[in-house]
Coordinates of C-alpha atoms in Angstrom, one line a residue:
M194 CA 135.2 109.3 -38.9
R195 CA 134.8 108.5 -35.2
R196 CA 133.1 105.3 -34.3
R197 CA 130.0 105.5 -32.1
P198 CA 130.6 104.2 -28.6
F199 CA 128.8 101.0 -27.4
D200 CA 125.5 101.8 -25.8
L201 CA 125.0 99.8 -22.6
R202 CA 121.4 101.1 -21.9
K203 CA 119.7 99.3 -24.8
P204 CA 120.1 95.8 -23.5
V205 CA 118.9 96.8 -20.1
R206 CA 115.6 98.1 -21.6
R207 CA 115.0 94.8 -23.4
R208 CA 115.6 92.7 -20.3
W209 CA 113.0 94.7 -18.3
L210 CA 110.5 94.3 -21.1
T211 CA 110.9 90.5 -21.0
I212 CA 110.4 90.4 -17.3
V213 CA 107.2 92.3 -17.6
W214 CA 105.8 90.0 -20.1
L215 CA 106.7 87.0 -18.0
W216 CA 104.9 88.5 -15.0
L217 CA 101.8 89.1 -17.1
A218 CA 101.7 85.5 -18.4
T219 CA 102.2 84.1 -14.9
A220 CA 99.3 86.3 -13.7
C221 CA 97.0 85.0 -16.4
V222 CA 97.8 81.4 -15.6
G223 CA 97.2 82.0 -11.9
V224 CA 93.8 83.7 -12.7
L225 CA 92.8 80.7 -14.9
L226 CA 93.8 78.2 -12.1
I227 CA 91.7 80.2 -9.6
I228 CA 88.7 80.2 -11.9
A229 CA 89.1 76.4 -12.5
V230 CA 89.2 75.7 -8.7
L231 CA 86.2 77.8 -8.1
C232 CA 84.2 76.1 -10.8
R233 CA 85.2 72.7 -9.5
D234 CA 83.9 73.5 -6.0
K235 CA 80.6 74.4 -7.5
L236 CA 80.3 71.0 -9.3
P237 CA 78.6 68.0 -7.5
R238 CA 81.2 65.7 -5.9
S239 CA 81.2 61.9 -6.9
A240 CA 79.8 59.5 -4.3
P241 CA 82.4 57.1 -2.8
L242 CA 79.9 54.2 -3.2
L243 CA 79.6 54.7 -6.9
I244 CA 75.9 55.7 -6.8
P245 CA 75.0 56.7 -10.3
Q246 CA 73.9 60.2 -11.2
K247 CA 70.2 61.0 -11.8
S248 CA 70.9 61.2 -15.5
D249 CA 71.8 57.5 -15.5
L250 CA 68.8 56.3 -13.5
P251 CA 66.3 55.8 -16.4
S252 CA 68.4 53.3 -18.2
I253 CA 69.4 51.5 -15.0
S254 CA 65.8 51.4 -13.8
K255 CA 64.5 49.8 -16.9
G256 CA 66.8 46.9 -16.8
L257 CA 67.6 46.5 -13.1
N258 CA 67.9 42.7 -13.1
N259 CA 69.4 42.0 -16.5
T260 CA 72.9 41.0 -17.2
D261 CA 74.1 44.4 -18.4
E262 CA 72.8 46.0 -15.2
M263 CA 74.6 43.4 -13.0
L264 CA 77.9 44.0 -14.8
S265 CA 77.7 47.7 -14.6
P266 CA 80.1 49.2 -11.9
Y267 CA 77.3 51.7 -11.1
S268 CA 74.6 49.0 -10.7
F269 CA 72.4 49.4 -7.6
T270 CA 71.7 45.6 -7.7
R271 CA 75.3 44.7 -7.9
Q272 CA 76.4 46.9 -5.0
M273 CA 73.5 45.7 -2.8
V274 CA 74.2 42.0 -3.6
D275 CA 77.9 42.4 -2.9
Q276 CA 77.2 44.2 0.4
M277 CA 74.7 41.5 1.5
S278 CA 77.2 38.7 0.7
L279 CA 79.8 40.4 3.0
A280 CA 77.2 41.2 5.6
K281 CA 76.0 37.5 5.8
A282 CA 79.5 36.4 6.6
L283 CA 79.8 39.2 9.2
V284 CA 76.6 38.0 10.9
I285 CA 78.2 34.6 11.5
I286 CA 81.4 36.2 12.8
S287 CA 79.4 38.6 15.1
N288 CA 77.5 35.7 16.6
D289 CA 80.7 33.8 17.2
S290 CA 82.1 36.9 18.9
N291 CA 79.1 37.2 21.2
N292 CA 78.1 40.5 19.5
A293 CA 74.4 39.6 19.1
Q294 CA 73.2 43.2 18.9
F295 CA 75.4 44.0 15.9
A296 CA 74.5 40.7 14.2
K297 CA 70.8 41.6 14.7
E298 CA 71.4 45.0 13.0
L299 CA 73.2 43.4 10.1
S300 CA 70.4 40.8 9.7
A301 CA 67.8 43.5 9.7
Q302 CA 69.6 45.6 7.1
I303 CA 70.1 42.4 4.9
Q304 CA 66.4 41.8 5.2
R305 CA 65.6 45.4 4.1
S306 CA 67.9 45.1 1.1
Q307 CA 66.5 41.8 0.1
T308 CA 62.9 43.1 0.4
L309 CA 63.8 46.1 -1.9
L310 CA 65.4 43.9 -4.5
S311 CA 62.5 41.4 -4.3
S312 CA 60.0 44.1 -4.8
I313 CA 61.8 45.5 -7.8
S314 CA 62.2 42.0 -9.3
T315 CA 58.6 40.7 -8.8
K316 CA 56.6 43.9 -9.2
G317 CA 58.8 45.7 -11.8
A318 CA 58.9 48.8 -9.7
T319 CA 60.9 51.8 -10.7
V320 CA 64.2 52.3 -8.8
T321 CA 64.3 55.5 -7.0
T322 CA 67.5 57.2 -6.0
E323 CA 66.4 57.8 -2.4
E324 CA 65.5 54.1 -1.8
C325 CA 68.7 52.7 -3.2
E326 CA 71.0 55.4 -1.7
A327 CA 69.4 54.8 1.7
A328 CA 69.9 51.0 1.5
I329 CA 73.4 51.2 0.2
R330 CA 74.6 53.9 2.6
D331 CA 73.0 52.2 5.6
M332 CA 74.7 49.0 4.8
A333 CA 78.0 50.8 4.2
F334 CA 77.7 52.3 7.6
L335 CA 77.4 48.9 9.2
L336 CA 80.2 47.4 7.2
N337 CA 82.4 50.3 8.2
Q338 CA 81.4 49.7 11.8
A339 CA 82.4 46.0 11.4
K340 CA 85.8 47.2 10.3
Q341 CA 86.2 49.2 13.5
L342 CA 85.3 46.1 15.4
H343 CA 88.3 44.4 13.8
Y344 CA 86.2 42.2 11.6
D345 CA 88.9 42.5 9.0
S346 CA 89.7 40.0 6.2
A347 CA 92.2 38.0 8.2
T348 CA 89.7 37.6 11.0
M349 CA 86.9 36.6 8.6
I350 CA 89.1 34.1 6.9
M351 CA 90.1 32.4 10.2
K352 CA 86.5 32.4 11.4
M353 CA 85.2 31.0 8.1
K354 CA 87.8 28.3 8.1
G355 CA 86.7 27.4 11.6
Q356 CA 83.1 27.3 10.5
V357 CA 83.9 25.1 7.5
H358 CA 85.9 22.7 9.6
S359 CA 83.0 22.5 12.1
F360 CA 80.5 21.8 9.4
E361 CA 82.8 19.1 7.9
E362 CA 83.1 17.4 11.2
E363 CA 79.4 17.5 11.8
M364 CA 78.7 16.2 8.3
K365 CA 81.2 13.4 8.9
S366 CA 79.5 12.5 12.1
Q367 CA 76.1 12.5 10.6
D368 CA 77.2 10.3 7.6
E369 CA 78.7 7.8 10.1
K370 CA 75.5 7.6 12.0
S371 CA 73.5 7.3 8.9
T372 CA 75.7 4.4 7.7
K373 CA 75.6 2.7 11.0
Y374 CA 71.8 2.9 11.4
G375 CA 71.4 1.8 7.7
Q376 CA 73.6 -1.1 8.3
I377 CA 71.6 -2.1 11.4
A378 CA 68.4 -1.9 9.5
A379 CA 69.8 -4.0 6.6
E380 CA 71.0 -6.7 9.0
E381 CA 67.8 -7.0 10.9
L382 CA 65.5 -9.9 9.8
P383 CA 62.1 -8.5 9.0
K384 CA 59.3 -9.8 11.1
G385 CA 57.5 -11.2 8.0
L386 CA 60.4 -13.3 6.9
Y387 CA 60.9 -14.7 10.4
C388 CA 57.2 -15.5 10.5
L389 CA 57.3 -17.3 7.2
G390 CA 60.2 -19.5 8.3
I391 CA 58.4 -20.5 11.4
K392 CA 55.1 -21.3 9.5
L393 CA 57.0 -23.4 6.9
T394 CA 58.8 -25.3 9.6
M395 CA 55.5 -26.0 11.3
E396 CA 54.0 -27.2 8.0
W397 CA 56.9 -29.6 7.6
F398 CA 56.8 -31.2 11.1
G399 CA 53.1 -30.8 11.5
H400 CA 52.2 -32.9 8.5
P401 CA 54.0 -36.2 8.2
N402 CA 52.2 -36.9 5.0
L403 CA 53.8 -33.8 3.5
Q404 CA 57.2 -35.3 4.2
I405 CA 56.3 -38.5 2.4
K406 CA 54.8 -36.6 -0.5
L407 CA 57.8 -34.3 -0.9
S408 CA 60.3 -37.2 -0.7
G409 CA 58.4 -38.8 -3.5
R410 CA 58.9 -35.7 -5.6
K411 CA 62.7 -35.8 -5.6
H412 CA 64.0 -35.2 -9.0
S413 CA 66.1 -37.7 -10.9
S414 CA 69.8 -37.1 -10.9
E415 CA 69.8 -37.2 -14.7
K416 CA 67.9 -33.9 -15.0
L417 CA 70.1 -32.2 -12.4
R418 CA 73.2 -33.2 -14.5
D419 CA 71.7 -32.7 -18.0
N420 CA 73.9 -30.0 -19.6
S421 CA 71.4 -29.4 -22.4
L422 CA 69.2 -27.6 -19.8
Y423 CA 69.6 -24.1 -18.3
H424 CA 71.3 -24.4 -14.9
Y425 CA 71.1 -21.6 -12.3
C426 CA 72.8 -21.6 -8.9
L427 CA 71.6 -19.5 -6.0
F428 CA 73.1 -19.4 -2.4
S429 CA 70.7 -17.8 0.1
D430 CA 69.2 -17.9 3.6
N431 CA 66.3 -15.6 2.5
I432 CA 63.3 -17.7 1.5
L433 CA 61.2 -14.9 0.0
A434 CA 64.1 -13.3 -1.9
A435 CA 65.1 -16.7 -3.3
S436 CA 61.5 -17.3 -4.3
V437 CA 61.4 -14.0 -6.2
V438 CA 64.6 -14.9 -8.1
V439 CA 63.2 -18.3 -9.1
N440 CA 59.7 -17.0 -9.9
S441 CA 60.9 -14.0 -12.0
T442 CA 63.4 -16.3 -13.9
T443 CA 60.8 -18.9 -14.8
M444 CA 58.0 -16.4 -15.6
N445 CA 60.2 -14.7 -18.1
S446 CA 61.7 -17.9 -19.6
K447 CA 60.7 -19.1 -23.0
D448 CA 61.2 -22.7 -21.9
P449 CA 60.6 -22.8 -18.1
D450 CA 60.5 -26.6 -18.2
K451 CA 64.2 -26.5 -19.2
V452 CA 65.1 -24.3 -16.2
V453 CA 67.0 -26.0 -13.3
F454 CA 67.6 -24.1 -10.1
H455 CA 70.3 -25.4 -7.7
L456 CA 69.7 -23.7 -4.3
V457 CA 72.0 -24.0 -1.3
T458 CA 71.0 -22.6 2.1
D459 CA 72.2 -23.1 5.7
E460 CA 71.0 -25.5 8.3
A461 CA 68.6 -23.1 10.0
N462 CA 66.7 -22.4 6.7
Y463 CA 67.0 -25.8 5.0
T464 CA 63.7 -27.2 6.2
P465 CA 61.5 -24.1 5.5
M466 CA 63.3 -23.5 2.2
K467 CA 62.8 -27.0 1.1
T468 CA 59.1 -26.9 2.2
W469 CA 58.4 -23.7 0.3
F470 CA 59.9 -24.8 -3.0
Y471 CA 58.2 -28.2 -2.9
M472 CA 54.8 -26.7 -2.0
N473 CA 54.8 -24.3 -4.8
S474 CA 55.0 -24.8 -8.6
F475 CA 57.2 -22.5 -10.7
R476 CA 56.0 -23.3 -14.2
G477 CA 57.5 -26.7 -14.2
A478 CA 61.0 -25.7 -13.4
T479 CA 63.2 -28.2 -11.6
I480 CA 64.4 -27.0 -8.2
E481 CA 67.0 -28.6 -6.0
V482 CA 67.6 -27.5 -2.4
Q483 CA 70.8 -28.4 -0.6
M484 CA 72.4 -27.6 2.8
V485 CA 75.9 -26.1 2.9
Q486 CA 76.7 -28.2 6.0
D487 CA 76.3 -31.4 3.9
F488 CA 79.4 -30.5 1.8
R489 CA 81.9 -32.5 3.9
W490 CA 84.8 -31.4 1.7
L491 CA 84.1 -27.8 2.7
N492 CA 86.3 -27.8 5.8
A493 CA 88.9 -25.6 7.4
S494 CA 91.8 -27.8 6.1
Y495 CA 90.8 -27.1 2.5
V496 CA 89.1 -23.7 2.6
P497 CA 91.4 -20.8 3.8
V498 CA 88.5 -18.4 4.4
L499 CA 86.8 -21.0 6.6
R500 CA 89.9 -21.1 8.8
K501 CA 89.6 -17.3 9.1
L502 CA 86.0 -17.5 10.0
Q503 CA 86.7 -20.0 12.8
N504 CA 89.6 -17.9 14.1
S505 CA 88.8 -15.9 17.3
E506 CA 91.5 -13.3 16.3
A507 CA 89.7 -12.8 13.0
H508 CA 86.4 -12.3 14.8
N509 CA 88.1 -9.7 17.1
H510 CA 89.6 -7.9 14.1
Y511 CA 86.3 -8.0 12.3
F512 CA 84.1 -6.6 15.0
S513 CA 86.6 -4.4 16.9
G514 CA 87.0 -0.7 16.7
S515 CA 85.0 2.1 15.2
S516 CA 84.8 3.1 11.6
N517 CA 87.7 5.5 12.1
N518 CA 90.3 3.1 13.6
G519 CA 88.9 -0.4 13.0
T520 CA 87.0 -2.1 10.3
P521 CA 84.6 0.1 8.5
I522 CA 81.0 -0.3 9.4
K523 CA 79.9 -1.6 6.0
F524 CA 82.2 -4.5 6.3
R525 CA 81.0 -5.5 9.8
N526 CA 78.0 -7.4 8.2
P527 CA 77.3 -11.0 9.3
K528 CA 77.1 -12.0 5.6
Y529 CA 80.9 -11.7 5.3
L530 CA 81.1 -14.4 8.0
S531 CA 78.7 -16.7 6.2
M532 CA 80.1 -19.5 4.1
L533 CA 77.1 -19.1 1.8
N534 CA 78.7 -15.8 0.7
H535 CA 82.0 -17.5 -0.2
L536 CA 80.5 -20.6 -1.8
R537 CA 80.5 -18.9 -5.2
F538 CA 84.3 -19.7 -5.5
Y539 CA 83.6 -23.5 -5.3
I540 CA 80.8 -23.8 -7.9
P541 CA 82.7 -26.4 -10.0
E542 CA 83.1 -28.6 -6.9
V543 CA 79.5 -28.1 -5.8
Y544 CA 78.3 -29.2 -9.2
P545 CA 81.0 -31.5 -10.7
A546 CA 78.8 -32.7 -13.5
L547 CA 77.9 -29.3 -14.9
E548 CA 79.7 -27.4 -17.7
K549 CA 78.0 -24.0 -17.7
V550 CA 75.9 -22.2 -15.0
V551 CA 74.5 -18.8 -14.4
F552 CA 75.0 -17.5 -10.9
L553 CA 72.4 -15.2 -9.4
E554 CA 72.4 -13.5 -6.1
D555 CA 69.2 -13.4 -4.0
D556 CA 68.8 -9.6 -4.4
V557 CA 68.1 -9.6 -8.1
V558 CA 65.0 -9.7 -10.3
V559 CA 65.0 -11.3 -13.7
Q560 CA 63.0 -9.4 -16.3
K561 CA 63.9 -11.2 -19.6
D562 CA 64.7 -14.7 -20.9
L563 CA 68.3 -15.6 -20.0
S564 CA 68.7 -18.7 -22.1
E565 CA 71.0 -16.8 -24.5
L566 CA 73.7 -16.7 -21.9
F567 CA 74.1 -20.5 -22.1
S568 CA 75.0 -20.4 -25.8
M569 CA 77.1 -17.2 -25.5
N570 CA 80.8 -17.6 -26.6
L571 CA 83.1 -16.4 -23.8
N572 CA 86.1 -16.6 -26.0
G573 CA 88.1 -18.9 -23.8
N574 CA 87.3 -16.9 -20.6
V575 CA 86.0 -18.4 -17.4
M576 CA 83.3 -15.8 -16.6
G577 CA 81.0 -13.4 -18.4
A578 CA 80.2 -10.2 -16.4
V579 CA 79.2 -6.6 -16.8
D580 CA 82.0 -4.3 -16.1
T581 CA 81.6 -1.3 -13.8
C582 CA 84.1 1.1 -15.4
T583 CA 81.5 3.9 -15.8
E584 CA 82.8 5.5 -12.6
T585 CA 86.4 5.7 -11.4
Y586 CA 85.6 4.3 -8.0
H587 CA 84.6 1.0 -9.7
R588 CA 88.1 0.3 -10.8
F589 CA 90.6 -2.0 -9.1
H590 CA 92.2 0.7 -7.0
R591 CA 88.8 1.2 -5.2
Y592 CA 88.9 -2.3 -3.8
L593 CA 92.5 -3.3 -3.3
N594 CA 95.4 -2.0 -1.3
Y595 CA 97.9 -0.6 -3.9
S596 CA 100.4 0.3 -1.3
H597 CA 101.1 -3.4 -1.0
P598 CA 103.9 -4.5 -3.4
M599 CA 102.1 -7.7 -4.4
I600 CA 99.0 -5.8 -5.6
R601 CA 101.1 -3.1 -7.2
S602 CA 103.2 -5.6 -9.1
Y603 CA 100.5 -7.8 -10.6
F604 CA 97.4 -5.7 -11.1
D605 CA 96.6 -2.5 -13.0
P606 CA 95.0 0.0 -10.6
D607 CA 92.8 1.4 -13.5
A608 CA 91.6 -2.1 -14.6
C609 CA 87.8 -2.3 -14.8
G610 CA 86.0 -3.9 -12.0
W611 CA 82.9 -6.0 -12.6
A612 CA 79.8 -7.0 -10.7
F613 CA 78.9 -10.2 -8.9
G614 CA 75.2 -10.8 -9.0
M615 CA 74.5 -12.1 -12.5
N616 CA 77.4 -14.1 -13.9
V617 CA 77.7 -16.8 -16.4
F618 CA 80.5 -19.4 -15.7
D619 CA 82.2 -21.8 -18.1
L620 CA 83.1 -24.5 -15.6
R621 CA 85.3 -26.4 -18.0
E622 CA 87.6 -23.4 -18.4
W623 CA 87.3 -22.8 -14.6
R624 CA 88.7 -26.2 -13.9
K625 CA 91.3 -26.0 -16.6
K626 CA 92.6 -22.7 -15.3
N627 CA 92.3 -23.7 -11.7
V628 CA 90.5 -20.5 -10.6
T629 CA 89.7 -22.0 -7.2
G630 CA 93.4 -22.6 -6.6
I631 CA 94.2 -19.0 -7.5
Y632 CA 91.5 -17.9 -5.1
H633 CA 93.1 -20.0 -2.3
Y634 CA 96.5 -18.5 -3.2
W635 CA 95.3 -14.9 -2.7
Q636 CA 93.3 -15.8 0.5
E637 CA 96.5 -17.2 2.0
R638 CA 98.4 -14.1 1.1
N639 CA 95.7 -12.0 2.7
A640 CA 95.8 -13.7 6.1
D641 CA 96.7 -10.4 7.8
H642 CA 94.0 -8.4 5.8
T643 CA 96.6 -6.2 4.1
L644 CA 95.6 -6.9 0.5
W645 CA 91.9 -6.1 1.0
K646 CA 89.6 -5.9 4.0
F647 CA 86.5 -8.1 3.6
G648 CA 84.0 -9.2 1.0
T649 CA 83.9 -11.5 -2.0
L650 CA 84.5 -8.9 -4.8
P651 CA 88.1 -8.1 -4.0
P652 CA 89.3 -11.7 -4.1
G653 CA 87.0 -12.3 -7.1
L654 CA 88.8 -9.5 -9.0
L655 CA 92.2 -11.1 -8.3
S656 CA 91.1 -14.7 -9.0
F657 CA 89.4 -13.9 -12.3
Y658 CA 91.9 -11.3 -13.5
G659 CA 92.3 -11.6 -17.2
L660 CA 89.6 -14.3 -17.4
V661 CA 86.4 -12.1 -17.8
E662 CA 84.4 -11.6 -20.9
N663 CA 82.5 -8.3 -20.9
L664 CA 78.7 -8.6 -21.3
D665 CA 76.4 -5.9 -22.6
P666 CA 75.3 -3.6 -19.7
E667 CA 71.7 -4.4 -20.4
W668 CA 72.3 -7.9 -19.0
H669 CA 72.9 -6.6 -15.5
V670 CA 71.6 -3.2 -14.2
L671 CA 73.1 -2.3 -10.8
G672 CA 72.2 0.2 -8.1
L673 CA 68.6 -0.3 -7.2
G674 CA 69.4 -0.7 -3.5
C675 CA 71.8 2.2 -3.1
T676 CA 71.4 5.0 -5.7
N677 CA 69.1 6.5 -8.4
V678 CA 68.9 4.5 -11.6
D679 CA 67.7 5.8 -14.9
L680 CA 64.3 4.3 -15.6
S681 CA 65.2 3.6 -19.3
L682 CA 68.1 1.4 -18.0
I683 CA 65.6 -0.5 -15.7
K684 CA 63.2 -1.0 -18.6
D685 CA 65.8 -2.5 -20.9
G686 CA 67.6 -4.5 -18.2
A687 CA 67.5 -8.3 -18.2
V688 CA 68.5 -8.5 -14.5
L689 CA 67.9 -5.8 -11.9
H690 CA 70.2 -5.9 -8.9
Y691 CA 69.3 -4.3 -5.6
N692 CA 72.9 -4.1 -4.4
G693 CA 73.3 -2.0 -1.3
N694 CA 71.6 -1.8 2.0
M695 CA 68.1 -0.8 0.8
K696 CA 66.8 -4.2 -0.2
P697 CA 63.2 -4.3 -1.6
W698 CA 62.0 -6.5 1.3
L699 CA 63.1 -4.0 3.9
K700 CA 61.2 -0.9 5.0
I701 CA 64.3 1.2 4.1
G702 CA 64.1 -0.1 0.5
M703 CA 63.7 2.6 -2.2
E704 CA 60.0 2.9 -2.8
E705 CA 60.3 3.8 -6.5
Y706 CA 62.0 0.4 -7.2
K707 CA 60.1 -1.9 -4.9
G708 CA 57.4 -2.5 -7.5
F709 CA 59.8 -4.3 -9.9
W710 CA 60.4 -6.9 -7.1
Q711 CA 57.0 -7.1 -5.5
K712 CA 55.3 -8.0 -8.7
Y713 CA 56.9 -11.5 -8.4
V714 CA 55.6 -12.0 -4.8
D715 CA 52.2 -13.7 -4.6
Y716 CA 50.7 -12.0 -1.5
S717 CA 47.5 -14.0 -1.9
H718 CA 49.4 -17.2 -0.8
P719 CA 47.9 -18.3 2.6
L720 CA 51.2 -18.3 4.4
L721 CA 52.2 -14.8 3.1
Q722 CA 48.8 -13.5 4.1
Q723 CA 49.5 -14.6 7.6
C724 CA 52.9 -13.1 7.8
F725 CA 52.8 -10.0 5.6
V726 CA 50.5 -7.0 5.5
H727 CA 50.6 -5.7 2.0

């Protein structure tokens, strides 16, 4: 049987059929794509500024200023606030670029946006699409215009850096002026104090009988040396301030008759100071007034700081230059040149018979009985003081030059500082440990002012290093002459210290704290009535 020949036409028919089906499928896909494109063109286009659709408005309007609304990327509030922040920066840049007209337009649009947001916030008004779209689009137009003016990010950053630098320089200048004027005001002798000194001097020389009477009231040396009594030392040239310290101490003392005050002043104030304290009674307290010039042993051959004070080069160093290149303004205070300020390092020699004393500065007020300090155990230390470690700038590195190898080798930069102003001294331990000799050692090493600049606290920190017993902070409350102090601390404080320039007897004193000091001034005294208007 003959085999049927191979039919070549059948495969050709199948191939054409496949091609037809492919064309039909392609046509269908094309039709679907055309329909999709046409439908897309009929749909509303999305706004480039992310303005929400009307279907979203009710939920946004109800909570325009809440957190969810602010976090929403479609938030009217968020967009307007962001635009205003950028626009405010551009206003500054426009003004710097002498484009006042554009800055004015930006400011006006910022004002309109702020008014809209304020109205919504305060009146609870419903947000309308038209109002918000208009505000956002108008601002967007101005921001786009700013871009065309080349107010780009790099330009803005450079301009803002310039503005920040300018503001910092201005602030630095103003701070320096404020410090300078405050220092001048603090150094000036108030008219009332000057008047009081004159009146007291006239009383002394105008009444010979008073001199005889006062000389007869000199206290026996036994009471001034009796270590069973409470001995306080005070070095001051301010009569009224010294009077407040004595008056507040005796008024709050349980045994004022056991109180002994040892006052030292300078030659100019010796007569009026002596007259004042002999004319007035302080609840039976014993008061001794001495003159620093009478201490013959206190001479330049023995006292290093006195050699500095008498050195013309030291005076030039002290008063030369500005606060930028020379000595800072706060250190150019006459008190740093007064031996009364440095006498605290010679207390054992001023009072050789005493064993324990409480040192008080003349800008303190005593609110409680201090007799407990005299029986307090200092655990072999020389001094009891309140530390000032509550802030980092009250540590050693704040006062001393730690780039100097001697300071860096011997002292911990993070050691706690402490405050002069109310300190209890064990003079027996002082003499045993030769603290005055240590003080002399560091003063000699600081002849070139490289260890510290000026003042008594830096050498005090060095001299009493490792010899200080910490007292409860309530014994000594600081800051009433320079900063805000918690009223609860003031209420519980035994001694209030007006450290700083704003002393309570000055006009620049802090009014909220003056009352604690003035309550111990008897303005009904005839001499005070003549000199002070209260």
